[in-house]
Coordinates of C-alpha atoms and ligand atoms in Angstrom, one line a residue:
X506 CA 38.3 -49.0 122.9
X507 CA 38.6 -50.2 126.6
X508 CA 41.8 -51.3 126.2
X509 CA 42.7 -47.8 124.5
X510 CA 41.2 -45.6 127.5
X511 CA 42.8 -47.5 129.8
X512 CA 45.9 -47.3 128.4
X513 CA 45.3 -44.2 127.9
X514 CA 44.8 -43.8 131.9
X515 CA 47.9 -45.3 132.8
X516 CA 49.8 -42.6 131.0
X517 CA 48.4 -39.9 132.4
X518 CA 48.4 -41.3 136.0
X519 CA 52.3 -42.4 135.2
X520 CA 52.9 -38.5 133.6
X521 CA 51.5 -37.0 136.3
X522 CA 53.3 -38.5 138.6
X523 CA 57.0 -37.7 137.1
X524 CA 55.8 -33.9 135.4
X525 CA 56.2 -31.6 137.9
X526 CA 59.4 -30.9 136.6
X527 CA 58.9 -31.4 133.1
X528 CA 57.5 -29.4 129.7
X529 CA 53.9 -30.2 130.1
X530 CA 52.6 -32.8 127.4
X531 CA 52.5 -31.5 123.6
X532 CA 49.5 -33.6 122.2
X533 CA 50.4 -35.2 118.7
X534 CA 48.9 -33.3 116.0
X535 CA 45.8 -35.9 114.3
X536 CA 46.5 -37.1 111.1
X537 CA 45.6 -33.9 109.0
X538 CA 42.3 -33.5 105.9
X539 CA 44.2 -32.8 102.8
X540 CA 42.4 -30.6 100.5
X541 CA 44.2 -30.7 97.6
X542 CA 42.9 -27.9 94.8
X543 CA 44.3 -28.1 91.0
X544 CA 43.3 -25.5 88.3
X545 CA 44.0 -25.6 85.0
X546 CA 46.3 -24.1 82.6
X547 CA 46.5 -21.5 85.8
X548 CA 49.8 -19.1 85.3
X549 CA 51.4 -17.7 88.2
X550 CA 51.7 -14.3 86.1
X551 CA 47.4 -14.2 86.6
X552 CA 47.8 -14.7 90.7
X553 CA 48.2 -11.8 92.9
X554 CA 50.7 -13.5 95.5
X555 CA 52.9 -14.4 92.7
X556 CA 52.9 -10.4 91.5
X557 CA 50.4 -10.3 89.0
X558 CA 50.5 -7.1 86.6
X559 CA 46.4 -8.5 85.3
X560 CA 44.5 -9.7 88.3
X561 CA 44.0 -9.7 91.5
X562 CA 43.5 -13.0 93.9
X563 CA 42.5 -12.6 97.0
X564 CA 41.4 -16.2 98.3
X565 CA 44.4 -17.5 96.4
X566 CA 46.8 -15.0 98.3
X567 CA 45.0 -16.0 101.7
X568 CA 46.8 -19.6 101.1
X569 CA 49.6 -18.1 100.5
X570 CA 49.8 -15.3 103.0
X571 CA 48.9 -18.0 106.0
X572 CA 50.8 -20.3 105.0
X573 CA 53.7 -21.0 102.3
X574 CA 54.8 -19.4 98.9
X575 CA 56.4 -21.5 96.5
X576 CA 58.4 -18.8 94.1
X577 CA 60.2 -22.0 92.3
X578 CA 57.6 -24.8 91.4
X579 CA 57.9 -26.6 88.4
X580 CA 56.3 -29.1 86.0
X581 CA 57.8 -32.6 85.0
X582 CA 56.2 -32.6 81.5
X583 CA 53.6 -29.5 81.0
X584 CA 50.5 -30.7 79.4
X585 CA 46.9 -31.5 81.2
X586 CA 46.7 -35.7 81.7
X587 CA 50.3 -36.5 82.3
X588 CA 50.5 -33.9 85.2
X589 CA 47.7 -35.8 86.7
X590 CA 48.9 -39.2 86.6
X591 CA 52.2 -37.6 88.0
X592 CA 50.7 -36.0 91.0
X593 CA 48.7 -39.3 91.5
X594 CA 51.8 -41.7 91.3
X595 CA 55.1 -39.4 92.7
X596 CA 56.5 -40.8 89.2
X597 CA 57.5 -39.2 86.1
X598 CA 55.7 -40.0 82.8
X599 CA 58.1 -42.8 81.6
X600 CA 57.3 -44.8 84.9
X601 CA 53.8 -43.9 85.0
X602 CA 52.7 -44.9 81.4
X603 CA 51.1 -40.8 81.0
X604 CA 53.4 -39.3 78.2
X605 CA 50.6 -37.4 76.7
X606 CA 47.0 -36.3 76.5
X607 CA 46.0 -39.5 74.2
X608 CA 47.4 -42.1 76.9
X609 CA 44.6 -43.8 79.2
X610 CA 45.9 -44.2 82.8
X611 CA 46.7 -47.6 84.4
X612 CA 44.5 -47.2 87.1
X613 CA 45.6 -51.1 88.9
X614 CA 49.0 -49.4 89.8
X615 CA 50.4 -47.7 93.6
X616 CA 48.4 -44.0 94.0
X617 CA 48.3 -41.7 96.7
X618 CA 44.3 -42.4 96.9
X619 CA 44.9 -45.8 97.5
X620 CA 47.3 -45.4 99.8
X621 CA 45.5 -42.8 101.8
X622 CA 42.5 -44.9 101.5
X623 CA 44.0 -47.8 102.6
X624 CA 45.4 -46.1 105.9
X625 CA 41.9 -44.8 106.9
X626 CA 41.3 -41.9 105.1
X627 CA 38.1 -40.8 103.0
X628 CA 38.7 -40.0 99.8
X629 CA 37.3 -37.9 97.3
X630 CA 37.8 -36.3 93.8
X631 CA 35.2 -33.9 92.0
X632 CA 35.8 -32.3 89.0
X633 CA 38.5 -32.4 86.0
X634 CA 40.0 -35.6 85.8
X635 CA 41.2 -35.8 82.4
X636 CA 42.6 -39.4 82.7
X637 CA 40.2 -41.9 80.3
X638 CA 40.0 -44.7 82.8
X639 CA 37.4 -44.4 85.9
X640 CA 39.1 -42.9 88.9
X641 CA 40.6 -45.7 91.5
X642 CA 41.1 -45.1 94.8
X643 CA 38.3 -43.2 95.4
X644 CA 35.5 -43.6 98.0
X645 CA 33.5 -41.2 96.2
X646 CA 34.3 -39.5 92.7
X647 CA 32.4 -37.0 90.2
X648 CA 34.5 -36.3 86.8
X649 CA 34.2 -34.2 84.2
X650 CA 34.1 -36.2 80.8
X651 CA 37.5 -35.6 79.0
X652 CA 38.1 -31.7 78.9
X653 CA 34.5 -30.9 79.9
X654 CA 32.9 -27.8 79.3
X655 CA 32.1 -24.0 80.6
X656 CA 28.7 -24.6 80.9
X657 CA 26.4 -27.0 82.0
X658 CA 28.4 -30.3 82.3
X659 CA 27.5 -34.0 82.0
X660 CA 29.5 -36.0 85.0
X661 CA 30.3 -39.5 85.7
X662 CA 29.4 -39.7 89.5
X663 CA 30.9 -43.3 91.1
X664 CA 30.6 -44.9 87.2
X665 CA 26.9 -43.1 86.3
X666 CA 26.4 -40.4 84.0
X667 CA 24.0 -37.0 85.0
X668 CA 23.3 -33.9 84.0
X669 CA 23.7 -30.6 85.8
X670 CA 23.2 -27.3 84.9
X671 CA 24.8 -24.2 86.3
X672 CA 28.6 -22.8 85.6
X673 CA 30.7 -25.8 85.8
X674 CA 33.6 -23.7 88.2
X675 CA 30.5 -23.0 90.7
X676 CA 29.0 -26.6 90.3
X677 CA 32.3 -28.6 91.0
X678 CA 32.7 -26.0 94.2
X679 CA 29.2 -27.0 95.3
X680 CA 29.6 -31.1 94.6
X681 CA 33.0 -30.5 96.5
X682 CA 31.6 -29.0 99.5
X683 CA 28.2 -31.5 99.2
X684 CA 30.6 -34.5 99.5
X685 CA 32.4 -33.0 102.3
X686 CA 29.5 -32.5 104.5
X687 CA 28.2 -36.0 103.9
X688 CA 31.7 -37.8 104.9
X689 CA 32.3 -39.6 107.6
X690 CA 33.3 -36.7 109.7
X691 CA 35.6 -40.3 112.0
X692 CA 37.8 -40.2 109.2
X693 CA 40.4 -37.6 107.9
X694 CA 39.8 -37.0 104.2
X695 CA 41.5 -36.4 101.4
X696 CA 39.3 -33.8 98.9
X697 CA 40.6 -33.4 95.4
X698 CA 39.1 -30.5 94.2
X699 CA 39.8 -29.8 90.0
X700 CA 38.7 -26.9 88.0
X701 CA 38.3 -27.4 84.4
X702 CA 38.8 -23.6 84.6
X703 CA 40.9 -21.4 83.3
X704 CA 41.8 -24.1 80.7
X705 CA 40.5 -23.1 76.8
X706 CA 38.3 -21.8 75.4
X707 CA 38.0 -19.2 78.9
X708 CA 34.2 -18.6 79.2
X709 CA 33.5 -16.0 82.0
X710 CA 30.8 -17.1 84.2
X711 CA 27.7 -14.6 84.6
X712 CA 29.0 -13.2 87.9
X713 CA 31.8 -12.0 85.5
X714 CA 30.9 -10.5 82.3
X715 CA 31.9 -7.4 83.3
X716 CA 35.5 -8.5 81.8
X717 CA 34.2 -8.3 78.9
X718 CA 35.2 -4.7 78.4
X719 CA 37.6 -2.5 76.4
X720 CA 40.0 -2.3 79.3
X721 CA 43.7 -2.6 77.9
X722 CA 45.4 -5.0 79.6
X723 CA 49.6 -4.7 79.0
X724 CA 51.5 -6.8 76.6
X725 CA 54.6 -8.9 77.9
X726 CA 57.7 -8.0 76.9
X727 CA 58.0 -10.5 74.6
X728 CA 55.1 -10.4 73.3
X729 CA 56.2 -9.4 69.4
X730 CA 59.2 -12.4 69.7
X731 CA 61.0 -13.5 66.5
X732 CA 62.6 -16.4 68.3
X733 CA 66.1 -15.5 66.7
X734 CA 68.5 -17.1 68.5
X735 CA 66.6 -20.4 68.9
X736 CA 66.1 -23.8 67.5
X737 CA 63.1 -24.4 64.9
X738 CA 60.9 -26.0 67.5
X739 CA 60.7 -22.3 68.7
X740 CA 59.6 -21.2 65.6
X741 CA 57.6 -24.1 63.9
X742 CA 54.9 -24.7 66.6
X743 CA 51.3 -23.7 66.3
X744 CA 50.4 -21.8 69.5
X745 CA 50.2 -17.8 68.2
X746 CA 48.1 -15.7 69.3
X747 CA 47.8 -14.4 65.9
X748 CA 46.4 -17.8 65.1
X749 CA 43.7 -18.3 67.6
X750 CA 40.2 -18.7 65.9
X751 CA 37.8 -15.6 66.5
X752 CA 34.7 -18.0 66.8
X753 CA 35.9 -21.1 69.2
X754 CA 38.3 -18.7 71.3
X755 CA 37.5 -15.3 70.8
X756 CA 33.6 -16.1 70.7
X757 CA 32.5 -13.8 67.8
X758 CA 29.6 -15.1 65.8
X759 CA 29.1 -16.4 62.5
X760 CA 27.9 -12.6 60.8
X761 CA 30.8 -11.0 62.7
X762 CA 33.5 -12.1 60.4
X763 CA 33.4 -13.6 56.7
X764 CA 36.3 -16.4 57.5
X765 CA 37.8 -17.7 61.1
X766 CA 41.5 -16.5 60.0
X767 CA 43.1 -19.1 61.6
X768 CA 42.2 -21.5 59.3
X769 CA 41.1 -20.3 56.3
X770 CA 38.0 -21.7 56.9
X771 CA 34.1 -20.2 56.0
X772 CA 31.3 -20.3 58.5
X773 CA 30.8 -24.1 59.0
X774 CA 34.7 -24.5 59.6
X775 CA 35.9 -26.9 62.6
X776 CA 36.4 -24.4 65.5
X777 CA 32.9 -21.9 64.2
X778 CA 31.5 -25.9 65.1
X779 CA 33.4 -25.9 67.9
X780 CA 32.2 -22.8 69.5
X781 CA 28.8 -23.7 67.9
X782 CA 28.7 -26.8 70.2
X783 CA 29.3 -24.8 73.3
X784 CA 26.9 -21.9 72.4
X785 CA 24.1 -25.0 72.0
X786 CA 24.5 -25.8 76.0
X787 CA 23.1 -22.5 77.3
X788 CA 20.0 -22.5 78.9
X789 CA 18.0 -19.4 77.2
X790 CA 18.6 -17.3 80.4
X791 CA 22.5 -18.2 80.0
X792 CA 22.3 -17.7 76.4
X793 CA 20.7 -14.1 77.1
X794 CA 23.2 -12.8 79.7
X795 CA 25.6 -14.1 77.3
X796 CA 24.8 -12.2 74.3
X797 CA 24.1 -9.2 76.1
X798 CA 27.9 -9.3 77.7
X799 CA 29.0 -9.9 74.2
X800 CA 27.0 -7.5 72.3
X801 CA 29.4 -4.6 72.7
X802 CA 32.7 -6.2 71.7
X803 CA 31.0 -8.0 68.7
X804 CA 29.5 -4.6 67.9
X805 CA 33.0 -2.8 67.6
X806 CA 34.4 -6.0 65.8
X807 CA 32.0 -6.1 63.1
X808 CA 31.8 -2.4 62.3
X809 CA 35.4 -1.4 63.1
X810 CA 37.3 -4.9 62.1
X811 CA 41.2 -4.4 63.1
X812 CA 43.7 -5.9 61.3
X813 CA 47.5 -7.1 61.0
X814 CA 49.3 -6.5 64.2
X815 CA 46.0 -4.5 65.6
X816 CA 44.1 -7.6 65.2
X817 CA 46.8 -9.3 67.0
X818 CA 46.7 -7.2 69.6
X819 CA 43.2 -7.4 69.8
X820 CA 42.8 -10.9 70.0
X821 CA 45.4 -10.8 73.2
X822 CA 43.2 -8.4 74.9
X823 CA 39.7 -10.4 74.2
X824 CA 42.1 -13.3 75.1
X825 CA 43.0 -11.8 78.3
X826 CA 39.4 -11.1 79.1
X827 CA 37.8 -14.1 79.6
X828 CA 40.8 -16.0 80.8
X829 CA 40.9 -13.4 83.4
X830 CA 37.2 -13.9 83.9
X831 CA 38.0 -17.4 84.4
X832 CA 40.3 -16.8 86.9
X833 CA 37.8 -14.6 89.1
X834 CA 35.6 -17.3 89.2
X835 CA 38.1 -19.7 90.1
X836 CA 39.4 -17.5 92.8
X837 CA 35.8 -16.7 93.9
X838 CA 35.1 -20.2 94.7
X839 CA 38.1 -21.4 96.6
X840 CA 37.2 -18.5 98.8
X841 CA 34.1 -20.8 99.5
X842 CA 35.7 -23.9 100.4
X843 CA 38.4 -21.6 103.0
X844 CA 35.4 -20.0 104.4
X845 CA 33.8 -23.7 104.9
X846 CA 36.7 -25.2 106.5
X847 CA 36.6 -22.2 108.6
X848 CA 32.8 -22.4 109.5
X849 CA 33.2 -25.8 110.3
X850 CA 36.5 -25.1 112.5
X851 CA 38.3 -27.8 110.0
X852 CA 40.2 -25.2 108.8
X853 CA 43.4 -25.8 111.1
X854 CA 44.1 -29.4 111.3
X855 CA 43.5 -29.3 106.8
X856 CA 46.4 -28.7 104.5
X857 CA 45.5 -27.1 101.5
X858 CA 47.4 -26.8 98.9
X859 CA 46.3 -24.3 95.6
X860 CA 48.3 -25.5 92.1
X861 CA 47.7 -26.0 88.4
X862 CA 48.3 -28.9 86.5
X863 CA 50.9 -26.5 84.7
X864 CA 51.9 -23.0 83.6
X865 CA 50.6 -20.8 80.5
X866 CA 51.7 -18.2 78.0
X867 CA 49.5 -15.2 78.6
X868 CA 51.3 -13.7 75.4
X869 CA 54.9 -14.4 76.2
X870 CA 56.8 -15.1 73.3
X871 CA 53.3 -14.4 71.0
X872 CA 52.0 -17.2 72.5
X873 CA 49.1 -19.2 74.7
X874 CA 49.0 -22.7 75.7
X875 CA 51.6 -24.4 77.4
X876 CA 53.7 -27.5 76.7
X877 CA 57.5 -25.8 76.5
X878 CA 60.3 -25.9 78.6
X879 CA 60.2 -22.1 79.0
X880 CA 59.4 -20.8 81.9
X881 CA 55.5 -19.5 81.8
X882 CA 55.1 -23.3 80.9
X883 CA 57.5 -24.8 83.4
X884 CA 56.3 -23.1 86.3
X885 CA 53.3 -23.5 88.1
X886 CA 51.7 -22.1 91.4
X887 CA 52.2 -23.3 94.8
X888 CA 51.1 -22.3 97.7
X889 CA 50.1 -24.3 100.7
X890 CA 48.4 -23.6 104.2
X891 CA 48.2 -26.3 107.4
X892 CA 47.9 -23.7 110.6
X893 CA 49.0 -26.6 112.9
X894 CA 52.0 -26.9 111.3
X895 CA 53.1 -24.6 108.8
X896 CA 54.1 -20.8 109.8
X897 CA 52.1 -18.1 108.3
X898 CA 53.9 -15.7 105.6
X899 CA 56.7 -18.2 104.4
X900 CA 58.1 -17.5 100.7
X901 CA 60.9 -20.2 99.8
X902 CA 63.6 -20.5 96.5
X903 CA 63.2 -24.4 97.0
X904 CA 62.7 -25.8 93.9
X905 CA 59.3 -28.2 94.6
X906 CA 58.1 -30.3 91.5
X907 CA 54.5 -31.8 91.3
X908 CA 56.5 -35.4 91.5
X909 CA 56.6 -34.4 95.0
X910 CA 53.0 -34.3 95.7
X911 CA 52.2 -37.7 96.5
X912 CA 54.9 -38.2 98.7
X913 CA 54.1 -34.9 101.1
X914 CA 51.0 -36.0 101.6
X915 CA 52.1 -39.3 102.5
X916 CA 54.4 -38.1 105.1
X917 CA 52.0 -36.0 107.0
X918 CA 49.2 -38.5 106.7
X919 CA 51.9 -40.9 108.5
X920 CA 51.6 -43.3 105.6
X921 CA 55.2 -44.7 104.4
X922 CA 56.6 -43.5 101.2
X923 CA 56.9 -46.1 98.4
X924 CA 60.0 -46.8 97.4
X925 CA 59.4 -46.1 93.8
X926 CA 58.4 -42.8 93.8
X927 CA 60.3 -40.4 92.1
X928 CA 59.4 -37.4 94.4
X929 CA 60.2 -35.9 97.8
X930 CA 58.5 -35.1 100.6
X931 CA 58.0 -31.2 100.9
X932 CA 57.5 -31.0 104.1
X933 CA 60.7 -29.7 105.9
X934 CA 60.6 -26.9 103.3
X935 CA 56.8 -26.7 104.6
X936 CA 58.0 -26.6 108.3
X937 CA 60.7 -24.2 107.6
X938 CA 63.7 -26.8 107.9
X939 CA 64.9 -27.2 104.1
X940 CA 67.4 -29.6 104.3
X941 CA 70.9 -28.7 102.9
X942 CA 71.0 -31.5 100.2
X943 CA 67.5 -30.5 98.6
X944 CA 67.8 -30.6 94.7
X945 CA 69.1 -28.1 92.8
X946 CA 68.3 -29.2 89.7
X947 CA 65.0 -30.7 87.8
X948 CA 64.7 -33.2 84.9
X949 CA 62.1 -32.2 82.5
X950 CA 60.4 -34.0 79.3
X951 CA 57.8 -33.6 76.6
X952 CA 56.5 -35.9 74.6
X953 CA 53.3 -35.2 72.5
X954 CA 54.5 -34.7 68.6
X955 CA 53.3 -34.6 66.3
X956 CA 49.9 -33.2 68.4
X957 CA 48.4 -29.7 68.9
X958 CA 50.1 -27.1 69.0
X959 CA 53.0 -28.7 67.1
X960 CA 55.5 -28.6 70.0
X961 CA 58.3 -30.7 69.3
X962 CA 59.6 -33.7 71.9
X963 CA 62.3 -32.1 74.0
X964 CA 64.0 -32.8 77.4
X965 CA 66.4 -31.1 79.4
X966 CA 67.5 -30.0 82.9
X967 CA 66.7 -26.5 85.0
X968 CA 69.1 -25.5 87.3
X969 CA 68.9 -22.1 90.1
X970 CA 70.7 -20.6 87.5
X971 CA 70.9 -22.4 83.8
X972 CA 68.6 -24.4 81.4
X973 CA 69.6 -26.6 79.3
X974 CA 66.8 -28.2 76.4
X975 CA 67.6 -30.8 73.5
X976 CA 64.9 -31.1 70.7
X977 CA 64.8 -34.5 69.4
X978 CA 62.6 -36.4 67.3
X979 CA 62.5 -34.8 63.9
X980 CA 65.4 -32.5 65.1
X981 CA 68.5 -32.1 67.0
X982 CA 68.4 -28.9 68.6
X983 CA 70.0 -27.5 71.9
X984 CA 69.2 -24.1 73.6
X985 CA 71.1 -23.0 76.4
X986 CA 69.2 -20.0 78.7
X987 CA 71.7 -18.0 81.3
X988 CA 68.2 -17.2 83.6
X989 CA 70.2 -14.7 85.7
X990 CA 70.9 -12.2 82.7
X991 CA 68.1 -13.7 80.4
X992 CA 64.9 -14.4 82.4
X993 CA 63.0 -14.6 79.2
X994 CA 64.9 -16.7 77.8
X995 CA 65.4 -14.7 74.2
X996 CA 69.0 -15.5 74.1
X997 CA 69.9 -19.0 73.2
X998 CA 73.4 -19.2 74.1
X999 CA 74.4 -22.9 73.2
X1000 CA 77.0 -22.1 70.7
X1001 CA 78.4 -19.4 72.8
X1002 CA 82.2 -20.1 73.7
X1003 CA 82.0 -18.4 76.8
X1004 CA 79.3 -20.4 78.5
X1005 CA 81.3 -24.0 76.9
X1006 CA 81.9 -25.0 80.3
X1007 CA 78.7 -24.5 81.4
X1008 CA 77.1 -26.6 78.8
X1009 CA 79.3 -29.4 79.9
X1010 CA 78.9 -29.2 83.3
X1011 CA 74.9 -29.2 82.7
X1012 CA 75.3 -32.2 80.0
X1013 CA 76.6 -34.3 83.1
X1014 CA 73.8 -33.2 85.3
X1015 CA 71.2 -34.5 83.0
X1016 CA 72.7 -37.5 81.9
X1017 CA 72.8 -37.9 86.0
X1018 CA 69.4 -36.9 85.7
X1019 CA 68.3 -39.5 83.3
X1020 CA 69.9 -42.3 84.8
X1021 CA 68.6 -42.0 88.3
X1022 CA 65.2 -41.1 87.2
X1023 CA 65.4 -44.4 85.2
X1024 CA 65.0 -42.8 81.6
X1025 CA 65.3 -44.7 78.8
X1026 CA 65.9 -43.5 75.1
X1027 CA 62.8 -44.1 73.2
Ligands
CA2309 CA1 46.4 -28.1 81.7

């Protein structure tokens, strides 16, 4: 430390004495906190800065509005663990070991926590985690156990297991902002922060129940798709609207209906015990503010059943309702972490960034869940705020990829880049100097079939303009998407002689693609 202040001494005494005709002295900027906050199964189409026709955001938009907008961000394989391990490792599934939700996570290899750990930082992660081993990395974590649920969670804190009660989105808020007062307040820290919300089966916390309602929400456009013009995988996979369960997702009760359609089944059927399971956790206070928000739209159900495309539309709207509700909560409670940083005058030397592990179909193309190539699937949020750095009210095209995660953090913690990471550092976009050679194209891949949702393996490249997907596995399917006259993709126009030459031209891309993001055939 002596040495330090004295050096520190004979700068300013050597400065002062040649500045009188120079820029006075621009401090560098400390290393920054990086509070890093991923939803789940979040769609841009339910946040206000991204144009929402269902909701509005506000603490969300605040990100956005002082700092940066993201309008093209994009997945590298759209399902829960593998984005994860992605954002973790700057590497895409293949390198990673992460193709799908059933994989456990190598936790012995390179992560950003353990990099950012190793260069001084403290680092934290509380909430969804999704990834079967124990966290590394960490100074301190809190999980959720697999999925977790809505309501009163079990957690493994630092390897042991407790209990809490309370609405799991408020809880991992409070254990998020608990574990940031108690840091060392010497070190820069890295917080990730990881809602199990809005992911399935979207139960509205208390604060909320006034969702639950018989306000009509609109349908997309596609909503009543045939999938004409496309490949089988289109057709054959199990993610309909018109198939979710009225018990597990919809949250009538055995008494409101005879069967859960979906299945066929009688009371007793897998997702009535499902949705039994979850109804068990309540507290009797929670269970009575939860009936008494549902009494209403179990009332109408049972006396007034709807059916063919009514009940359709019906389940989209009670759909809509508690993933909306979801949302609110979500949105709520990152308005409490801004509002700490900002209490605590942290708020300008943090970057935060606000992201989902991946898009969702909020009735696009009949559909929820995720997994797809399409667009509601292949997108997800973005938006990121650093005051000391970043300019308020940016919006950019560049196309960002949560590959690049790990190494922007890197780059502002001052930490270098691995060599083997797939990604790039954001941050010229972030400090308004995109640089001319930033990619214009993304390599995408799926891999979990046969699974849920029955959503066949598929690859395939996104351009500004074009996409390009192959189905293979059990099929051998192309689609081709012209997103300029076709932005919902209904038009499959692979055989189409006209667009020939722009099938070829994307064939090279990807094969590009594929061989310098070291993909193998499997
Ligand atoms: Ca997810």
């Amino acid at each position: 430390m002596k040495y330090l202040s004295l050096a520190s001494f004979a700068f300013v005494l050597l400065f002062s004495a040649c500045s009188q005709s120079a820029e006075p002295p621009t401090e560098p900027l400390p290393r920054p906190n990086i509070l890093y906050i991923m939803t789940d199964d979040h769609a841009n189409r339910a946040i206000s800065a991204y144009g929402s026709d269902l909701i509005q955001t506000p603490n969300i938009d605040r990100i956005a509005k002082e700092g940066i907008l993201f309008k093209n961000s994009f997945v590298t394989n759209s399902i829960c663990a593998p984005s994860r391990a992605v954002m973790l490792t700057g590497k895409y599934s293949h390198l990673n070991g992460v193709l799908d939700n059933g994989q456990v996570f190598d936790g012995s290899q390179t992560t950003l926590p353990k990099l950012l750990q190793e260069a001084g930082y403290f680092t934290a992660l509380v909430g969804k985690w999704h990834l079967k081993s124990h966290p590394t990395g960490f100074d301190y974590w809190n999980v959720l156990i697999d999925q977790g649920p809505y309501y009163n969670p079990d957690m493994i804190e630092n390897g042991d297991t407790l209990k809490y009660t309370g609405y799991t989105t408020d809880l991992i808020t409070d254990l998020t902002l608990q574990t940031l007062e108690k840091r060392d307040p010497n070190k820069p820290f890295c917080m990730i922060y990881q809602h199990k919300a809005p992911h399935r089966n979207w139960m509205p916390g208390p604060k909320y129940f006034d969702f639950v309602s018989d306000k009509k929400y609109p349908l997309p456009e596609t909503f009543w798709d045939n999938y004409a013009t496309r490949s089988a995988a289109a057709r054959e996979q199990d993610m309909r609207i018109e198939d979710m369960f009225l018990s597990y997702d919809l949250k009538m009760m055995p008494g409101d209906f005879e069967k859960d359609d979906n299945t066929g089944g009688l009371k007793g059927s897998k997702p009535v015990l499902w949705w039994e399971n979850d109804y068990k956790r309540f507290t009797p206070e929670q269970k009575a503010a939860w009936d008494a928000a549902y009494e209403t739209v179990r009332r109408n159900f049972r006396e007034n059943p709807p059916t063919g495309k009514d009940l359709t539309e019906w389940k989209y709207q009670r759909y809509m309702q508690d993933y909306l509700a979801s949302v609110a909560s979500v949105d709520e409670n990152i308005g409490r972490v801004l509002a700490w940083l900002d209490s605590t005058g942290l708020a300008k030397n943090t970057i935060v960034v606000y992201t989902s592990d991946q898009g969702f179909y909020l009735g696009e193309h009949g559909w929820y869940d995720k997994r797809f190539m399409y667009e509601p699937s292949l997108r997800m949020p973005l938006v990121v705020r650093y005051p000391a750095a970043i300019k308020p009210g940016q919006v950019t095209e560049a196309m960002a990829l949560n590959v690049d995660f790990a190494p922007t953090f890197l780059d502002f913690a001052g930490v270098k880049i691995p060599d083997d990471m797939q990604g790039r550092s954001l941050r010229p976009i972030l400090e308004d100097q995109t640089p001319a050679d930033w990619r214009k194209a993304m390599y995408y891949q799926y891999y979990e079939y046969p699974g849920f949702h029955a959503v066949k393996k598929h690859y395939g490249v996104r351009t500004e303009r074009y996409k390009l997907i192959h189905f293979y596995d059990d099929i051998d399917a192309w689609e081709l998407y012209d997103l300029a006259k076709d932005p919902n993709e209904v038009n499959n126009l692979y055989e189409d002689a006209e667009y020939q030459g722009v099938v070829a031209d994307l064939k090279n891309q990807l094969a590009g693609l594929r061989q310098s993001l070291k993909v193998t055939e499997d």
